[in-house]
Amino acid sequence: MEAAAAAAGGAEAGGAAAALWPRLAALGRRLAAPGGAGGDDTFLAKGSATLGKLKGLCNEGKEQPSVLLQLFTQAVLDITYFEENQLVDEDFPEESSLQKVKELICILSEPEGLVRECNINEEPISILGAELLECLYWRKGALLYMYCHTAKERSEWLQANIAIFKKCLNDGVHYLMKMLSFRCPLQRNEDISFQDKDTARLLSEGIFSDTHLLAMMYSGEMCYWGLRHCGEGKQESLEMTDSVSNSDLGHRSQSMSLDFREMGKNILTKYVAICEGPLKGQGWNTTTAKGMLCYFVKSPK
């Protein structure tokens, strides 16, 4: 039995390694690209070191698939973070940034796709863990938030590409909502005593870090932009092709249209309640969120 289990584990590791090799080569090419190889960025250095370690483990063919896929995910996060920062520094060039954003989102979706490609009979969260999946979805949602933040100020582009803008908002909010769903909120009950009631309330609301709270604010703001610039109309056939590859969420989001008003109102109401409740006095400003809430309530339907 033990020998059979070891053989099965080796086969799984070999399958994961075979699936990883072309991805490792692609990440290596990104590191060697102009601005990558010459950069001294900490994240590039970390990504390069992780790639080297992964290649060694894949050659050995003994490591568990979960370890290989987690290391690959970390390399993807580090290398793409450098590229995202370049986009931000360049203020998302109008001619090329949309294609670059799509490309980065596809790369950030690869770890989940690889879990399925390797025929591992477990959910991605069991292989990658909640923290890495949260990072992947946060990065996809935040990238679209930053892109839309810039694009909405380009009035001519916005007028000509309103369907693409709406699709970016729609996908961005879905990614951030998915990011907030990986960890179950703490269930408070009479059998458990909490020394810090504010912390207990945060955990019961599913807020485990500043990033979770920021994801709520970003989602609400994107809903505000959607209602203000795109109105209440049903989502037409949108053309941000293959915004996500090998992802169930991606395929669903292409046919699901958010109710920007309802979603924005709900998420910002919760955000304000948390900032003015358990986080009162901790530096979280609610002025902007309250202004957007007023718009959701008072703007014509």
Short mmCIF file of C-alpha atoms in Angstrom, two decimals:
data_model
loop_
_atom_site.label_atom_id
_atom_site.label_comp_id
_atom_site.label_asym_id
_atom_site.label_seq_id
_atom_site.Cartn_x
_atom_site.Cartn_y
_atom_site.Cartn_z
CA MET A 1 0.00 0.00 0.00
CA GLU A 2 2.75 2.44 0.94
CA ALA A 3 4.63 1.69 -2.27
CA ALA A 4 1.47 2.25 -4.31
CA ALA A 5 0.82 5.55 -2.55
CA ALA A 6 4.40 6.67 -3.14
CA ALA A 7 4.12 5.73 -6.82
CA ALA A 8 0.85 7.67 -7.12
CA GLY A 9 2.44 10.68 -5.41
CA GLY A 10 5.39 10.49 -7.80
CA ALA A 11 3.05 10.32 -10.79
CA GLU A 12 1.14 13.37 -9.54
CA ALA A 13 4.38 15.27 -9.02
CA GLY A 14 5.54 14.29 -12.50
CA GLY A 15 2.25 15.44 -14.00
CA ALA A 16 2.47 18.77 -12.19
CA ALA A 17 6.09 19.21 -13.29
CA ALA A 18 5.21 18.48 -16.93
CA ALA A 19 2.39 21.05 -16.81
CA LEU A 20 4.64 23.60 -15.13
CA TRP A 21 7.62 23.54 -17.52
CA PRO A 22 6.06 25.69 -20.30
CA ARG A 23 4.80 28.16 -17.66
CA LEU A 24 8.23 28.39 -16.08
CA ALA A 25 9.74 29.07 -19.49
CA ALA A 26 7.14 31.81 -20.10
CA LEU A 27 7.88 33.44 -16.74
CA GLY A 28 11.58 33.23 -17.52
CA ARG A 29 10.98 35.14 -20.75
CA ARG A 30 9.12 37.84 -18.81
CA LEU A 31 12.11 38.21 -16.52
CA ALA A 32 14.41 38.51 -19.53
CA ALA A 33 12.24 41.13 -21.25
CA PRO A 34 13.37 44.77 -21.36
CA GLY A 35 12.70 46.32 -17.99
CA GLY A 36 12.69 42.91 -16.36
CA ALA A 37 16.24 41.63 -16.66
CA GLY A 38 17.69 45.08 -16.11
CA GLY A 39 15.52 45.84 -13.10
CA ASP A 40 16.79 45.56 -9.55
CA ASP A 41 13.29 45.32 -8.12
CA THR A 42 12.95 43.20 -4.98
CA PHE A 43 9.93 41.36 -6.37
CA LEU A 44 11.74 40.47 -9.58
CA ALA A 45 14.62 39.09 -7.52
CA LYS A 46 12.22 37.01 -5.41
CA GLY A 47 10.41 35.76 -8.50
CA SER A 48 13.69 34.81 -10.16
CA ALA A 49 14.87 32.92 -7.06
CA THR A 50 11.54 31.06 -6.83
CA LEU A 51 11.74 30.10 -10.51
CA GLY A 52 15.22 28.67 -9.97
CA LYS A 53 14.01 26.63 -7.01
CA LEU A 54 11.00 25.38 -8.95
CA LYS A 55 13.12 24.21 -11.88
CA GLY A 56 15.28 22.20 -9.51
CA LEU A 57 12.26 20.57 -7.85
CA CYS A 58 10.63 19.79 -11.21
CA ASN A 59 13.85 18.11 -12.37
CA GLU A 60 13.89 15.94 -9.25
CA GLY A 61 10.20 15.04 -9.78
CA LYS A 62 9.67 14.12 -6.12
CA GLU A 63 7.95 17.13 -4.57
CA GLN A 64 4.21 17.16 -3.85
CA PRO A 65 2.12 18.95 -6.51
CA SER A 66 0.73 21.34 -3.89
CA VAL A 67 4.25 22.58 -3.08
CA LEU A 68 5.10 23.04 -6.76
CA LEU A 69 1.87 24.90 -7.49
CA GLN A 70 2.20 27.13 -4.43
CA LEU A 71 5.74 28.09 -5.44
CA PHE A 72 4.57 28.76 -8.98
CA THR A 73 1.78 30.98 -7.64
CA GLN A 74 4.26 32.97 -5.57
CA ALA A 75 6.52 33.45 -8.60
CA VAL A 76 3.54 34.66 -10.66
CA LEU A 77 2.54 37.11 -7.92
CA ASP A 78 6.05 38.56 -7.61
CA ILE A 79 6.85 38.88 -11.32
CA THR A 80 3.47 40.34 -12.29
CA TYR A 81 3.61 42.79 -9.38
CA PHE A 82 6.70 44.37 -10.93
CA GLU A 83 4.87 44.64 -14.26
CA GLU A 84 1.79 46.14 -12.61
CA ASN A 85 3.93 48.80 -10.96
CA GLN A 86 5.36 49.66 -14.37
CA LEU A 87 1.84 50.20 -15.70
CA VAL A 88 0.97 52.44 -12.74
CA ASP A 89 4.20 54.43 -13.10
CA GLU A 90 3.42 54.95 -16.80
CA ASP A 91 -0.18 55.99 -15.97
CA PHE A 92 -1.68 53.11 -18.00
CA PRO A 93 -0.77 54.20 -21.56
CA GLU A 94 -4.00 54.54 -23.55
CA GLU A 95 -2.73 52.67 -26.62
CA SER A 96 -1.34 49.55 -24.94
CA SER A 97 -2.48 49.20 -21.33
CA LEU A 98 -5.79 47.38 -21.92
CA GLN A 99 -4.01 44.53 -23.69
CA LYS A 100 -1.38 44.43 -20.94
CA VAL A 101 -4.07 44.32 -18.25
CA LYS A 102 -5.79 41.39 -20.01
CA GLU A 103 -2.45 39.61 -20.29
CA LEU A 104 -1.64 40.02 -16.60
CA ILE A 105 -5.10 38.82 -15.55
CA CYS A 106 -4.66 35.70 -17.67
CA ILE A 107 -1.30 34.99 -15.99
CA LEU A 108 -2.78 35.57 -12.53
CA SER A 109 -5.51 33.04 -13.41
CA GLU A 110 -3.04 30.31 -14.40
CA PRO A 111 -2.48 28.78 -10.93
CA GLU A 112 -6.15 27.83 -10.61
CA GLY A 113 -6.17 26.53 -14.17
CA LEU A 114 -3.11 24.40 -13.46
CA VAL A 115 -4.81 22.70 -10.51
CA ARG A 116 -7.54 21.54 -12.89
CA GLU A 117 -5.11 20.73 -15.71
CA CYS A 118 -3.12 18.43 -13.41
CA ASN A 119 -6.31 16.43 -12.68
CA ILE A 120 -5.86 16.86 -8.97
CA ASN A 121 -9.14 15.80 -7.41
CA GLU A 122 -9.25 18.67 -4.97
CA GLU A 123 -10.49 22.23 -5.08
CA PRO A 124 -7.89 24.96 -5.74
CA ILE A 125 -8.30 26.24 -2.18
CA SER A 126 -7.15 22.84 -0.84
CA ILE A 127 -4.02 22.96 -3.00
CA LEU A 128 -3.11 26.64 -3.00
CA GLY A 129 -4.62 27.73 0.31
CA ALA A 130 -6.92 30.66 1.09
CA GLU A 131 -4.13 33.22 1.45
CA LEU A 132 -2.64 32.68 -2.03
CA LEU A 133 -6.08 32.58 -3.68
CA GLU A 134 -7.00 35.82 -1.91
CA CYS A 135 -3.80 37.39 -3.25
CA LEU A 136 -4.58 36.26 -6.82
CA TYR A 137 -8.12 37.64 -6.78
CA TRP A 138 -7.12 40.81 -4.95
CA ARG A 139 -4.45 41.49 -7.55
CA LYS A 140 -6.87 40.93 -10.46
CA GLY A 141 -9.55 43.13 -8.91
CA ALA A 142 -7.15 45.88 -7.82
CA LEU A 143 -5.51 45.92 -11.26
CA LEU A 144 -8.87 46.51 -12.94
CA TYR A 145 -9.72 49.13 -10.30
CA MET A 146 -6.51 51.06 -11.07
CA TYR A 147 -7.04 50.72 -14.81
CA CYS A 148 -10.64 51.97 -14.61
CA HIS A 149 -9.60 54.80 -12.28
CA THR A 150 -7.36 56.10 -15.06
CA ALA A 151 -9.61 55.21 -18.01
CA LYS A 152 -12.66 57.05 -16.65
CA GLU A 153 -10.76 60.34 -16.91
CA ARG A 154 -10.19 59.88 -20.65
CA SER A 155 -13.52 61.16 -21.92
CA GLU A 156 -13.00 60.42 -25.61
CA TRP A 157 -11.79 56.88 -24.92
CA LEU A 158 -14.64 56.30 -22.47
CA GLN A 159 -17.28 57.44 -24.93
CA ALA A 160 -15.93 55.13 -27.62
CA ASN A 161 -15.34 52.13 -25.32
CA ILE A 162 -18.13 52.25 -22.75
CA ALA A 163 -18.91 48.51 -23.13
CA ILE A 164 -15.29 47.56 -22.45
CA PHE A 165 -15.20 49.94 -19.46
CA LYS A 166 -18.35 48.34 -18.05
CA LYS A 167 -16.89 44.86 -18.54
CA CYS A 168 -13.72 45.87 -16.69
CA LEU A 169 -15.81 47.20 -13.79
CA ASN A 170 -18.03 44.12 -13.78
CA ASP A 171 -15.08 41.71 -13.71
CA GLY A 172 -13.17 43.81 -11.17
CA VAL A 173 -16.03 43.76 -8.67
CA HIS A 174 -16.54 40.00 -9.18
CA TYR A 175 -12.85 39.35 -8.48
CA LEU A 176 -12.92 41.39 -5.27
CA MET A 177 -16.14 39.77 -4.07
CA LYS A 178 -14.58 36.37 -4.74
CA MET A 179 -11.50 37.46 -2.80
CA LEU A 180 -13.74 38.26 0.18
CA SER A 181 -15.41 34.85 0.04
CA PHE A 182 -12.51 32.44 0.57
CA ARG A 183 -12.48 32.57 4.36
CA CYS A 184 -15.65 31.92 6.32
CA PRO A 185 -16.64 34.70 8.73
CA LEU A 186 -16.10 33.77 12.37
CA GLN A 187 -19.29 32.47 13.92
CA ARG A 188 -19.91 34.14 17.26
CA ASN A 189 -21.80 32.14 19.83
CA GLU A 190 -22.38 32.06 23.57
CA ASP A 191 -19.84 29.29 24.16
CA ILE A 192 -16.93 31.45 23.01
CA SER A 193 -15.72 34.44 24.96
CA PHE A 194 -13.87 37.27 23.22
CA GLN A 195 -11.66 39.66 25.12
CA ASP A 196 -11.81 42.14 22.23
CA LYS A 197 -15.37 42.63 20.98
CA ASP A 198 -14.28 44.89 18.11
CA THR A 199 -11.93 42.22 16.74
CA ALA A 200 -14.67 39.61 17.13
CA ARG A 201 -17.05 41.78 15.12
CA LEU A 202 -14.50 42.31 12.35
CA LEU A 203 -13.87 38.58 12.05
CA SER A 204 -17.61 37.86 12.09
CA GLU A 205 -17.99 40.30 9.18
CA GLY A 206 -15.28 38.47 7.23
CA ILE A 207 -12.70 41.27 7.63
CA PHE A 208 -9.35 39.59 8.30
CA SER A 209 -6.98 42.35 7.15
CA ASP A 210 -6.80 45.91 5.84
CA THR A 211 -6.83 44.45 2.33
CA HIS A 212 -10.27 42.92 2.91
CA LEU A 213 -11.61 46.34 3.91
CA LEU A 214 -9.91 48.02 0.96
CA ALA A 215 -11.47 45.44 -1.37
CA MET A 216 -14.89 46.53 -0.10
CA MET A 217 -14.14 50.21 -0.76
CA TYR A 218 -12.74 49.46 -4.24
CA SER A 219 -15.83 47.40 -5.09
CA GLY A 220 -18.16 50.15 -3.96
CA GLU A 221 -16.23 52.76 -5.91
CA MET A 222 -16.29 50.67 -9.11
CA CYS A 223 -20.06 50.24 -8.71
CA TYR A 224 -20.33 54.02 -8.38
CA TRP A 225 -18.34 54.53 -11.59
CA GLY A 226 -20.51 51.93 -13.30
CA LEU A 227 -23.78 53.59 -12.34
CA ARG A 228 -22.49 57.08 -13.11
CA HIS A 229 -20.92 56.35 -16.49
CA CYS A 230 -22.81 53.28 -17.73
CA GLY A 231 -26.26 53.67 -16.17
CA GLU A 232 -28.62 50.89 -15.15
CA GLY A 233 -28.95 49.15 -18.52
CA LYS A 234 -28.48 45.41 -18.84
CA GLN A 235 -25.02 44.30 -19.84
CA GLU A 236 -24.72 44.08 -23.59
CA SER A 237 -22.41 41.71 -25.45
CA LEU A 238 -19.11 42.89 -24.02
CA GLU A 239 -15.85 42.41 -25.81
CA MET A 240 -13.02 42.26 -23.32
CA THR A 241 -12.21 38.89 -24.81
CA ASP A 242 -10.98 36.10 -22.56
CA SER A 243 -10.50 38.37 -19.57
CA VAL A 244 -9.91 35.18 -17.62
CA SER A 245 -8.64 31.87 -18.90
CA ASN A 246 -9.57 28.50 -17.40
CA SER A 247 -11.63 30.10 -14.66
CA ASP A 248 -15.27 29.36 -13.87
CA LEU A 249 -15.65 32.83 -12.46
CA GLY A 250 -14.36 34.33 -15.68
CA HIS A 251 -16.88 32.46 -17.81
CA ARG A 252 -19.73 33.38 -15.48
CA SER A 253 -18.74 37.02 -15.25
CA GLN A 254 -18.97 37.38 -19.02
CA SER A 255 -22.70 36.66 -18.86
CA MET A 256 -23.55 38.07 -15.43
CA SER A 257 -24.33 41.77 -15.15
CA LEU A 258 -23.97 43.42 -11.78
CA ASP A 259 -26.66 45.64 -10.37
CA PHE A 260 -24.20 48.45 -9.71
CA ARG A 261 -26.67 50.42 -7.56
CA GLU A 262 -27.69 47.56 -5.29
CA MET A 263 -24.22 46.03 -4.98
CA GLY A 264 -22.59 49.40 -4.34
CA LYS A 265 -25.15 50.43 -1.75
CA ASN A 266 -24.84 47.14 0.14
CA ILE A 267 -21.05 46.97 0.18
CA LEU A 268 -20.49 50.64 1.10
CA THR A 269 -23.13 50.51 3.85
CA LYS A 270 -21.20 47.63 5.39
CA TYR A 271 -17.88 49.47 4.87
CA VAL A 272 -19.14 52.60 6.65
CA ALA A 273 -20.60 50.56 9.53
CA ILE A 274 -17.26 48.80 10.08
CA CYS A 275 -15.14 51.96 9.82
CA GLU A 276 -17.39 53.88 12.20
CA GLY A 277 -17.89 50.90 14.48
CA PRO A 278 -15.05 48.53 15.45
CA LEU A 279 -12.48 50.56 13.49
CA LYS A 280 -13.54 54.00 14.73
CA GLY A 281 -10.50 56.19 15.33
CA GLN A 282 -8.21 53.90 13.31
CA GLY A 283 -7.79 56.30 10.38
CA TRP A 284 -10.41 54.91 7.98
CA ASN A 285 -12.20 57.85 6.33
CA THR A 286 -15.85 57.38 5.34
CA THR A 287 -16.53 60.75 3.70
CA THR A 288 -16.07 59.49 0.13
CA ALA A 289 -18.06 56.32 0.80
CA LYS A 290 -20.96 58.33 2.27
CA GLY A 291 -20.96 60.63 -0.75
CA MET A 292 -21.23 57.64 -3.08
CA LEU A 293 -24.00 56.16 -0.93
CA CYS A 294 -25.97 59.37 -1.34
CA TYR A 295 -25.55 59.08 -5.11
CA PHE A 296 -26.82 55.48 -5.09
CA VAL A 297 -29.91 56.58 -3.18
CA LYS A 298 -30.66 59.88 -4.91
CA SER A 299 -29.56 59.40 -8.52
CA PRO A 300 -32.44 58.87 -10.97
CA LYS A 301 -33.40 55.27 -11.75
#
